[in-house]
Amino acid sequence: MQWSQKFQWLVACSVLATGLASAAEFKVGFVNTDRILKESTMAVSAQSRLEKEFAPREKGLNNAAEALRKASADFERDAPTLAESERVKRQRALVQMDQDFQRDRRAFQEDLNNRKNEELQRVLAKANAVIRDLAKKGQYDVILQDVVYINPKHDMTPAVLSGVDAGQ
């Protein structure tokens, strides 16, 4: 069993044990983090900003990929009729073109992933602040995130979504 699974099992056991001892005193809540990251206005606007920010680079990469495909097709078509020196020269140019494209694509993906992580961290930080506030106001003993199953009556996700969207 992984550490996080052990921890979740331990929390579940403590909830059950405490629930048996004093069911009316122990208050549990649940938040679906995936829903927050997909449905909150803050997350949706972050996704939109990222798409606008990276669209020009993505278009450039698509153009470079198309140019590489065309150059490769032209080479394949012309290779049988080319002199050896010209064939080697064009083949090297294609290899260099492919290496440049792969490097640019990796850099693009890395930059995009870094920016996505930055934006998601902002959303999560806001959501966690809202969750802490709701926990204090509602006098919750524990609030769980990302569990396999929980009774929907304990789902605080709509309240957290409202809080995240309200504080934008």
Short mmCIF file of N, CA and C in Angstrom, two decimals:
data_model
loop_
_atom_site.label_atom_id
_atom_site.label_comp_id
_atom_site.label_asym_id
_atom_site.label_seq_id
_atom_site.Cartn_x
_atom_site.Cartn_y
_atom_site.Cartn_z
N MET A 1 0.85 -1.17 0.00
CA MET A 1 0.00 0.00 0.00
C MET A 1 0.90 1.24 0.00
N GLN A 2 0.60 2.21 -0.85
CA GLN A 2 1.38 3.44 -0.89
C GLN A 2 1.07 4.29 0.33
N TRP A 3 1.95 5.24 0.60
CA TRP A 3 1.81 6.10 1.77
C TRP A 3 0.48 6.84 1.74
N SER A 4 0.11 7.41 0.58
CA SER A 4 -1.15 8.17 0.51
C SER A 4 -2.36 7.27 0.74
N GLN A 5 -2.29 6.03 0.26
CA GLN A 5 -3.39 5.10 0.50
C GLN A 5 -3.47 4.74 1.97
N LYS A 6 -2.32 4.56 2.61
CA LYS A 6 -2.30 4.27 4.04
C LYS A 6 -2.89 5.43 4.82
N PHE A 7 -2.52 6.64 4.41
CA PHE A 7 -3.03 7.83 5.09
C PHE A 7 -4.55 7.93 4.93
N GLN A 8 -5.03 7.71 3.72
CA GLN A 8 -6.47 7.77 3.49
C GLN A 8 -7.20 6.70 4.29
N TRP A 9 -6.61 5.50 4.36
CA TRP A 9 -7.20 4.43 5.14
C TRP A 9 -7.22 4.80 6.61
N LEU A 10 -6.12 5.40 7.09
CA LEU A 10 -6.05 5.82 8.49
C LEU A 10 -7.10 6.89 8.79
N VAL A 11 -7.26 7.85 7.89
CA VAL A 11 -8.26 8.90 8.08
C VAL A 11 -9.65 8.28 8.10
N ALA A 12 -9.91 7.36 7.17
CA ALA A 12 -11.22 6.72 7.13
C ALA A 12 -11.49 5.95 8.41
N CYS A 13 -10.48 5.25 8.92
CA CYS A 13 -10.65 4.51 10.18
C CYS A 13 -10.92 5.46 11.34
N SER A 14 -10.17 6.58 11.38
CA SER A 14 -10.40 7.54 12.47
C SER A 14 -11.78 8.16 12.37
N VAL A 15 -12.22 8.41 11.14
CA VAL A 15 -13.56 8.96 10.96
C VAL A 15 -14.59 7.96 11.48
N LEU A 16 -14.42 6.71 11.13
CA LEU A 16 -15.36 5.69 11.59
C LEU A 16 -15.32 5.54 13.10
N ALA A 17 -14.11 5.49 13.65
CA ALA A 17 -13.98 5.30 15.10
C ALA A 17 -14.57 6.49 15.84
N THR A 18 -14.27 7.67 15.39
CA THR A 18 -14.80 8.86 16.03
C THR A 18 -16.30 8.94 15.81
N GLY A 19 -16.73 8.54 14.61
CA GLY A 19 -18.16 8.55 14.30
C GLY A 19 -18.93 7.62 15.21
N LEU A 20 -18.36 6.49 15.53
CA LEU A 20 -19.03 5.56 16.42
C LEU A 20 -19.10 6.12 17.84
N ALA A 21 -18.05 6.81 18.25
CA ALA A 21 -18.00 7.35 19.61
C ALA A 21 -18.93 8.54 19.77
N SER A 22 -18.93 9.41 18.78
CA SER A 22 -19.77 10.61 18.89
C SER A 22 -20.18 11.07 17.50
N ALA A 23 -21.16 10.42 16.93
CA ALA A 23 -21.59 10.67 15.55
C ALA A 23 -22.06 12.10 15.33
N ALA A 24 -22.67 12.70 16.30
CA ALA A 24 -23.22 14.05 16.12
C ALA A 24 -22.13 15.11 16.18
N GLU A 25 -20.98 14.81 16.73
CA GLU A 25 -19.94 15.82 16.91
C GLU A 25 -18.96 15.92 15.75
N PHE A 26 -18.77 14.87 14.99
CA PHE A 26 -17.76 14.84 13.95
C PHE A 26 -18.37 15.24 12.61
N LYS A 27 -17.79 16.26 11.98
CA LYS A 27 -18.34 16.78 10.73
C LYS A 27 -17.31 16.62 9.61
N VAL A 28 -17.75 15.95 8.52
CA VAL A 28 -16.87 15.64 7.40
C VAL A 28 -17.38 16.35 6.15
N GLY A 29 -16.43 16.80 5.34
CA GLY A 29 -16.77 17.39 4.04
C GLY A 29 -15.87 16.80 2.97
N PHE A 30 -16.27 16.96 1.73
CA PHE A 30 -15.53 16.43 0.61
C PHE A 30 -15.48 17.48 -0.49
N VAL A 31 -14.34 17.58 -1.19
CA VAL A 31 -14.21 18.50 -2.31
C VAL A 31 -13.58 17.74 -3.48
N ASN A 32 -14.20 17.85 -4.64
CA ASN A 32 -13.70 17.23 -5.86
C ASN A 32 -12.79 18.23 -6.58
N THR A 33 -11.50 18.05 -6.42
CA THR A 33 -10.52 18.98 -6.98
C THR A 33 -10.59 19.03 -8.50
N ASP A 34 -10.82 17.89 -9.14
CA ASP A 34 -10.91 17.87 -10.60
C ASP A 34 -12.02 18.80 -11.09
N ARG A 35 -13.16 18.77 -10.42
CA ARG A 35 -14.27 19.66 -10.82
C ARG A 35 -13.86 21.12 -10.67
N ILE A 36 -13.16 21.43 -9.61
CA ILE A 36 -12.72 22.83 -9.39
C ILE A 36 -11.81 23.25 -10.53
N LEU A 37 -10.88 22.36 -10.90
CA LEU A 37 -9.91 22.70 -11.95
C LEU A 37 -10.54 22.74 -13.34
N LYS A 38 -11.68 22.12 -13.52
CA LYS A 38 -12.33 22.12 -14.83
C LYS A 38 -13.49 23.10 -14.93
N GLU A 39 -14.21 23.32 -13.82
CA GLU A 39 -15.46 24.07 -13.90
C GLU A 39 -15.39 25.49 -13.35
N SER A 40 -14.41 25.80 -12.53
CA SER A 40 -14.40 27.15 -11.95
C SER A 40 -14.11 28.19 -13.03
N THR A 41 -14.71 29.34 -12.86
CA THR A 41 -14.50 30.43 -13.81
C THR A 41 -13.03 30.80 -13.87
N MET A 42 -12.37 30.76 -12.74
CA MET A 42 -10.95 31.08 -12.67
C MET A 42 -10.13 30.11 -13.53
N ALA A 43 -10.44 28.81 -13.45
CA ALA A 43 -9.71 27.81 -14.22
C ALA A 43 -10.03 27.92 -15.71
N VAL A 44 -11.29 28.16 -16.03
CA VAL A 44 -11.69 28.29 -17.44
C VAL A 44 -11.03 29.51 -18.07
N SER A 45 -10.99 30.62 -17.35
CA SER A 45 -10.35 31.82 -17.90
C SER A 45 -8.84 31.62 -18.00
N ALA A 46 -8.25 30.88 -17.08
CA ALA A 46 -6.81 30.58 -17.16
C ALA A 46 -6.53 29.76 -18.42
N GLN A 47 -7.38 28.78 -18.69
CA GLN A 47 -7.21 27.95 -19.89
C GLN A 47 -7.33 28.80 -21.15
N SER A 48 -8.27 29.71 -21.15
CA SER A 48 -8.45 30.60 -22.29
C SER A 48 -7.22 31.49 -22.49
N ARG A 49 -6.69 32.03 -21.39
CA ARG A 49 -5.48 32.86 -21.48
C ARG A 49 -4.31 32.06 -22.04
N LEU A 50 -4.18 30.82 -21.59
CA LEU A 50 -3.08 29.98 -22.07
C LEU A 50 -3.22 29.70 -23.56
N GLU A 51 -4.44 29.43 -24.01
CA GLU A 51 -4.66 29.18 -25.42
C GLU A 51 -4.28 30.40 -26.26
N LYS A 52 -4.68 31.58 -25.79
CA LYS A 52 -4.33 32.81 -26.53
C LYS A 52 -2.83 33.06 -26.50
N GLU A 53 -2.22 32.82 -25.35
CA GLU A 53 -0.79 33.07 -25.18
C GLU A 53 0.06 32.15 -26.06
N PHE A 54 -0.35 30.90 -26.19
CA PHE A 54 0.46 29.92 -26.91
C PHE A 54 0.00 29.67 -28.35
N ALA A 55 -1.08 30.27 -28.76
CA ALA A 55 -1.60 30.05 -30.12
C ALA A 55 -0.59 30.44 -31.20
N PRO A 56 0.07 31.59 -31.10
CA PRO A 56 1.03 31.93 -32.17
C PRO A 56 2.18 30.92 -32.29
N ARG A 57 2.70 30.47 -31.15
CA ARG A 57 3.79 29.49 -31.20
C ARG A 57 3.29 28.15 -31.75
N GLU A 58 2.07 27.77 -31.37
CA GLU A 58 1.52 26.52 -31.87
C GLU A 58 1.32 26.60 -33.38
N LYS A 59 0.85 27.75 -33.86
CA LYS A 59 0.67 27.93 -35.29
C LYS A 59 2.01 27.85 -36.01
N GLY A 60 3.03 28.46 -35.43
CA GLY A 60 4.37 28.39 -36.01
C GLY A 60 4.88 26.96 -36.08
N LEU A 61 4.63 26.20 -35.02
CA LEU A 61 5.04 24.79 -35.01
C LEU A 61 4.27 23.99 -36.07
N ASN A 62 3.00 24.25 -36.20
CA ASN A 62 2.20 23.56 -37.23
C ASN A 62 2.72 23.88 -38.63
N ASN A 63 3.08 25.15 -38.84
CA ASN A 63 3.64 25.55 -40.14
C ASN A 63 4.98 24.86 -40.38
N ALA A 64 5.81 24.78 -39.34
CA ALA A 64 7.11 24.13 -39.48
C ALA A 64 6.95 22.64 -39.76
N ALA A 65 5.97 22.02 -39.11
CA ALA A 65 5.71 20.59 -39.34
C ALA A 65 5.26 20.37 -40.79
N GLU A 66 4.41 21.25 -41.28
CA GLU A 66 3.94 21.12 -42.66
C GLU A 66 5.10 21.34 -43.65
N ALA A 67 5.96 22.32 -43.36
CA ALA A 67 7.12 22.56 -44.23
C ALA A 67 8.05 21.35 -44.23
N LEU A 68 8.23 20.74 -43.06
CA LEU A 68 9.07 19.54 -42.96
C LEU A 68 8.46 18.39 -43.75
N ARG A 69 7.15 18.20 -43.64
CA ARG A 69 6.48 17.13 -44.42
C ARG A 69 6.63 17.37 -45.93
N LYS A 70 6.45 18.61 -46.33
CA LYS A 70 6.57 18.94 -47.75
C LYS A 70 7.99 18.72 -48.25
N ALA A 71 8.96 19.19 -47.48
CA ALA A 71 10.36 19.01 -47.88
C ALA A 71 10.73 17.53 -47.94
N SER A 72 10.22 16.76 -47.01
CA SER A 72 10.49 15.32 -47.00
C SER A 72 9.85 14.65 -48.21
N ALA A 73 8.63 15.01 -48.53
CA ALA A 73 7.95 14.44 -49.70
C ALA A 73 8.67 14.83 -50.98
N ASP A 74 9.11 16.10 -51.05
CA ASP A 74 9.86 16.54 -52.23
C ASP A 74 11.17 15.76 -52.38
N PHE A 75 11.83 15.54 -51.27
CA PHE A 75 13.09 14.79 -51.30
C PHE A 75 12.84 13.35 -51.76
N GLU A 76 11.82 12.71 -51.21
CA GLU A 76 11.50 11.34 -51.60
C GLU A 76 11.18 11.24 -53.09
N ARG A 77 10.50 12.24 -53.58
CA ARG A 77 10.13 12.26 -55.00
C ARG A 77 11.36 12.47 -55.88
N ASP A 78 12.24 13.40 -55.45
CA ASP A 78 13.38 13.79 -56.28
C ASP A 78 14.62 12.92 -56.06
N ALA A 79 14.72 12.20 -54.98
CA ALA A 79 15.94 11.48 -54.62
C ALA A 79 16.48 10.57 -55.72
N PRO A 80 15.64 9.80 -56.40
CA PRO A 80 16.20 8.90 -57.43
C PRO A 80 16.90 9.62 -58.58
N THR A 81 16.52 10.88 -58.84
CA THR A 81 17.09 11.59 -59.99
C THR A 81 18.21 12.55 -59.58
N LEU A 82 18.46 12.70 -58.28
CA LEU A 82 19.48 13.65 -57.83
C LEU A 82 20.88 13.05 -57.89
N ALA A 83 21.84 13.95 -58.10
CA ALA A 83 23.24 13.53 -58.01
C ALA A 83 23.53 13.18 -56.55
N GLU A 84 24.50 12.32 -56.33
CA GLU A 84 24.82 11.86 -54.97
C GLU A 84 25.09 13.02 -54.02
N SER A 85 25.88 13.99 -54.45
CA SER A 85 26.23 15.12 -53.58
C SER A 85 24.99 15.96 -53.23
N GLU A 86 24.13 16.17 -54.21
CA GLU A 86 22.90 16.94 -53.96
C GLU A 86 21.95 16.17 -53.04
N ARG A 87 21.86 14.86 -53.24
CA ARG A 87 21.01 14.03 -52.39
C ARG A 87 21.49 14.07 -50.94
N VAL A 88 22.78 13.94 -50.72
CA VAL A 88 23.36 13.98 -49.36
C VAL A 88 23.12 15.36 -48.74
N LYS A 89 23.30 16.39 -49.53
CA LYS A 89 23.11 17.76 -49.04
C LYS A 89 21.67 17.98 -48.59
N ARG A 90 20.72 17.56 -49.41
CA ARG A 90 19.30 17.73 -49.05
C ARG A 90 18.90 16.84 -47.88
N GLN A 91 19.48 15.67 -47.82
CA GLN A 91 19.20 14.76 -46.70
C GLN A 91 19.68 15.38 -45.39
N ARG A 92 20.86 15.96 -45.39
CA ARG A 92 21.39 16.63 -44.19
C ARG A 92 20.51 17.82 -43.80
N ALA A 93 20.07 18.55 -44.81
CA ALA A 93 19.19 19.70 -44.54
C ALA A 93 17.88 19.22 -43.89
N LEU A 94 17.35 18.10 -44.37
CA LEU A 94 16.13 17.55 -43.78
C LEU A 94 16.36 17.11 -42.34
N VAL A 95 17.48 16.47 -42.08
CA VAL A 95 17.80 16.04 -40.72
C VAL A 95 17.90 17.26 -39.80
N GLN A 96 18.57 18.30 -40.26
CA GLN A 96 18.70 19.52 -39.45
C GLN A 96 17.34 20.18 -39.22
N MET A 97 16.53 20.20 -40.27
CA MET A 97 15.19 20.77 -40.17
C MET A 97 14.36 20.00 -39.14
N ASP A 98 14.46 18.68 -39.16
CA ASP A 98 13.74 17.84 -38.22
C ASP A 98 14.24 18.07 -36.79
N GLN A 99 15.55 18.16 -36.61
CA GLN A 99 16.11 18.40 -35.27
C GLN A 99 15.64 19.75 -34.72
N ASP A 100 15.65 20.76 -35.57
CA ASP A 100 15.17 22.09 -35.14
C ASP A 100 13.70 22.03 -34.74
N PHE A 101 12.92 21.34 -35.56
CA PHE A 101 11.49 21.21 -35.25
C PHE A 101 11.27 20.49 -33.93
N GLN A 102 11.96 19.38 -33.73
CA GLN A 102 11.81 18.61 -32.49
C GLN A 102 12.22 19.44 -31.28
N ARG A 103 13.30 20.19 -31.40
CA ARG A 103 13.76 21.06 -30.30
C ARG A 103 12.72 22.12 -29.98
N ASP A 104 12.19 22.76 -31.02
CA ASP A 104 11.18 23.80 -30.82
C ASP A 104 9.90 23.23 -30.22
N ARG A 105 9.52 22.03 -30.66
CA ARG A 105 8.32 21.38 -30.13
C ARG A 105 8.49 21.04 -28.64
N ARG A 106 9.66 20.53 -28.27
CA ARG A 106 9.92 20.21 -26.86
C ARG A 106 9.91 21.48 -26.01
N ALA A 107 10.52 22.55 -26.52
CA ALA A 107 10.55 23.81 -25.78
C ALA A 107 9.13 24.36 -25.61
N PHE A 108 8.34 24.27 -26.67
CA PHE A 108 6.96 24.72 -26.60
C PHE A 108 6.19 23.94 -25.54
N GLN A 109 6.32 22.61 -25.58
CA GLN A 109 5.59 21.76 -24.64
C GLN A 109 6.03 22.03 -23.20
N GLU A 110 7.32 22.22 -23.01
CA GLU A 110 7.82 22.51 -21.67
C GLU A 110 7.29 23.86 -21.16
N ASP A 111 7.33 24.87 -22.01
CA ASP A 111 6.82 26.19 -21.62
C ASP A 111 5.32 26.12 -21.32
N LEU A 112 4.59 25.42 -22.16
CA LEU A 112 3.15 25.28 -21.95
C LEU A 112 2.86 24.57 -20.64
N ASN A 113 3.56 23.48 -20.38
CA ASN A 113 3.35 22.75 -19.13
C ASN A 113 3.69 23.60 -17.91
N ASN A 114 4.77 24.36 -17.99
CA ASN A 114 5.13 25.24 -16.87
C ASN A 114 4.06 26.29 -16.61
N ARG A 115 3.56 26.89 -17.67
CA ARG A 115 2.51 27.91 -17.52
C ARG A 115 1.22 27.30 -17.00
N LYS A 116 0.88 26.09 -17.48
CA LYS A 116 -0.33 25.41 -16.98
C LYS A 116 -0.19 25.16 -15.49
N ASN A 117 0.97 24.69 -15.08
CA ASN A 117 1.19 24.43 -13.66
C ASN A 117 1.08 25.71 -12.83
N GLU A 118 1.62 26.81 -13.35
CA GLU A 118 1.50 28.09 -12.64
C GLU A 118 0.03 28.47 -12.46
N GLU A 119 -0.72 28.38 -13.54
CA GLU A 119 -2.13 28.75 -13.49
C GLU A 119 -2.92 27.81 -12.57
N LEU A 120 -2.66 26.50 -12.65
CA LEU A 120 -3.35 25.55 -11.78
C LEU A 120 -3.02 25.79 -10.32
N GLN A 121 -1.79 26.15 -10.04
CA GLN A 121 -1.41 26.43 -8.66
C GLN A 121 -2.16 27.65 -8.12
N ARG A 122 -2.38 28.65 -8.96
CA ARG A 122 -3.16 29.81 -8.54
C ARG A 122 -4.59 29.40 -8.19
N VAL A 123 -5.18 28.57 -9.05
CA VAL A 123 -6.56 28.10 -8.82
C VAL A 123 -6.61 27.26 -7.54
N LEU A 124 -5.65 26.36 -7.38
CA LEU A 124 -5.63 25.50 -6.20
C LEU A 124 -5.40 26.30 -4.92
N ALA A 125 -4.55 27.30 -4.99
CA ALA A 125 -4.31 28.14 -3.81
C ALA A 125 -5.59 28.85 -3.40
N LYS A 126 -6.31 29.39 -4.38
CA LYS A 126 -7.57 30.06 -4.11
C LYS A 126 -8.59 29.07 -3.56
N ALA A 127 -8.68 27.88 -4.17
CA ALA A 127 -9.63 26.87 -3.71
C ALA A 127 -9.30 26.43 -2.29
N ASN A 128 -8.03 26.24 -1.99
CA ASN A 128 -7.65 25.83 -0.64
C ASN A 128 -8.00 26.91 0.39
N ALA A 129 -7.85 28.16 0.03
CA ALA A 129 -8.23 29.24 0.94
C ALA A 129 -9.74 29.22 1.19
N VAL A 130 -10.51 29.00 0.14
CA VAL A 130 -11.97 28.91 0.27
C VAL A 130 -12.34 27.71 1.12
N ILE A 131 -11.68 26.58 0.91
CA ILE A 131 -11.96 25.37 1.68
C ILE A 131 -11.67 25.61 3.17
N ARG A 132 -10.53 26.22 3.46
CA ARG A 132 -10.20 26.50 4.87
C ARG A 132 -11.24 27.42 5.50
N ASP A 133 -11.67 28.42 4.73
CA ASP A 133 -12.69 29.35 5.23
C ASP A 133 -14.01 28.63 5.50
N LEU A 134 -14.44 27.80 4.54
CA LEU A 134 -15.67 27.03 4.73
C LEU A 134 -15.55 26.07 5.91
N ALA A 135 -14.39 25.48 6.08
CA ALA A 135 -14.18 24.54 7.19
C ALA A 135 -14.31 25.25 8.53
N LYS A 136 -13.74 26.44 8.62
CA LYS A 136 -13.83 27.20 9.88
C LYS A 136 -15.27 27.64 10.14
N LYS A 137 -15.89 28.21 9.11
CA LYS A 137 -17.27 28.69 9.28
C LYS A 137 -18.25 27.56 9.57
N GLY A 138 -18.06 26.43 8.89
CA GLY A 138 -18.97 25.30 9.05
C GLY A 138 -18.57 24.35 10.17
N GLN A 139 -17.48 24.66 10.84
CA GLN A 139 -16.95 23.85 11.94
C GLN A 139 -16.76 22.39 11.53
N TYR A 140 -16.10 22.21 10.39
CA TYR A 140 -15.79 20.87 9.91
C TYR A 140 -14.57 20.33 10.64
N ASP A 141 -14.59 19.03 10.93
CA ASP A 141 -13.45 18.39 11.56
C ASP A 141 -12.42 17.95 10.52
N VAL A 142 -12.91 17.54 9.37
CA VAL A 142 -12.01 17.12 8.30
C VAL A 142 -12.70 17.36 6.96
N ILE A 143 -11.89 17.76 5.97
CA ILE A 143 -12.38 17.90 4.61
C ILE A 143 -11.43 17.09 3.74
N LEU A 144 -12.00 16.15 3.01
CA LEU A 144 -11.23 15.24 2.17
C LEU A 144 -11.28 15.70 0.73
N GLN A 145 -10.21 15.41 0.00
CA GLN A 145 -10.17 15.69 -1.43
C GLN A 145 -9.89 14.39 -2.16
N ASP A 146 -10.54 14.22 -3.29
CA ASP A 146 -10.25 13.12 -4.21
C ASP A 146 -10.31 11.75 -3.57
N VAL A 147 -11.47 11.39 -3.08
CA VAL A 147 -11.68 10.05 -2.53
C VAL A 147 -12.43 9.21 -3.56
N VAL A 148 -12.43 7.92 -3.36
CA VAL A 148 -13.08 7.02 -4.30
C VAL A 148 -14.60 7.19 -4.24
N TYR A 149 -15.15 7.23 -3.05
CA TYR A 149 -16.59 7.43 -2.90
C TYR A 149 -16.87 8.15 -1.59
N ILE A 150 -17.87 9.01 -1.65
CA ILE A 150 -18.38 9.66 -0.45
C ILE A 150 -19.84 10.01 -0.72
N ASN A 151 -20.63 9.98 0.30
CA ASN A 151 -22.04 10.32 0.18
C ASN A 151 -22.16 11.76 -0.34
N PRO A 152 -22.95 12.00 -1.37
CA PRO A 152 -23.07 13.34 -1.95
C PRO A 152 -23.49 14.43 -0.96
N LYS A 153 -24.12 14.05 0.14
CA LYS A 153 -24.52 15.09 1.10
C LYS A 153 -23.32 15.76 1.75
N HIS A 154 -22.14 15.14 1.65
CA HIS A 154 -20.92 15.72 2.22
C HIS A 154 -20.11 16.50 1.19
N ASP A 155 -20.59 16.54 -0.05
CA ASP A 155 -19.86 17.19 -1.14
C ASP A 155 -19.95 18.70 -1.01
N MET A 156 -18.81 19.33 -0.79
CA MET A 156 -18.72 20.78 -0.65
C MET A 156 -18.27 21.45 -1.94
N THR A 157 -18.08 20.68 -3.00
CA THR A 157 -17.53 21.21 -4.23
C THR A 157 -18.33 22.40 -4.78
N PRO A 158 -19.67 22.35 -4.81
CA PRO A 158 -20.41 23.52 -5.31
C PRO A 158 -20.14 24.80 -4.49
N ALA A 159 -20.02 24.65 -3.19
CA ALA A 159 -19.74 25.82 -2.35
C ALA A 159 -18.33 26.34 -2.62
N VAL A 160 -17.39 25.45 -2.83
CA VAL A 160 -16.02 25.87 -3.12
C VAL A 160 -15.96 26.54 -4.48
N LEU A 161 -16.66 25.98 -5.47
CA LEU A 161 -16.72 26.61 -6.79
C LEU A 161 -17.28 28.02 -6.69
N SER A 162 -18.34 28.19 -5.94
CA SER A 162 -18.93 29.52 -5.75
C SER A 162 -17.93 30.47 -5.09
N GLY A 163 -17.23 29.97 -4.10
CA GLY A 163 -16.24 30.79 -3.40
C GLY A 163 -15.08 31.18 -4.26
N VAL A 164 -14.60 30.25 -5.07
CA VAL A 164 -13.48 30.54 -5.97
C VAL A 164 -13.92 31.55 -7.02
N ASP A 165 -15.12 31.35 -7.59
CA ASP A 165 -15.60 32.26 -8.62
C ASP A 165 -15.94 33.63 -8.06
N ALA A 166 -16.42 33.69 -6.84
CA ALA A 166 -16.77 34.97 -6.23
C ALA A 166 -15.53 35.81 -5.92
N GLY A 167 -14.46 35.16 -5.59
CA GLY A 167 -13.24 35.89 -5.21
C GLY A 167 -12.32 36.22 -6.34
N GLN A 168 -12.78 36.06 -7.58
CA GLN A 168 -11.88 36.30 -8.70
C GLN A 168 -11.53 37.72 -8.87
#
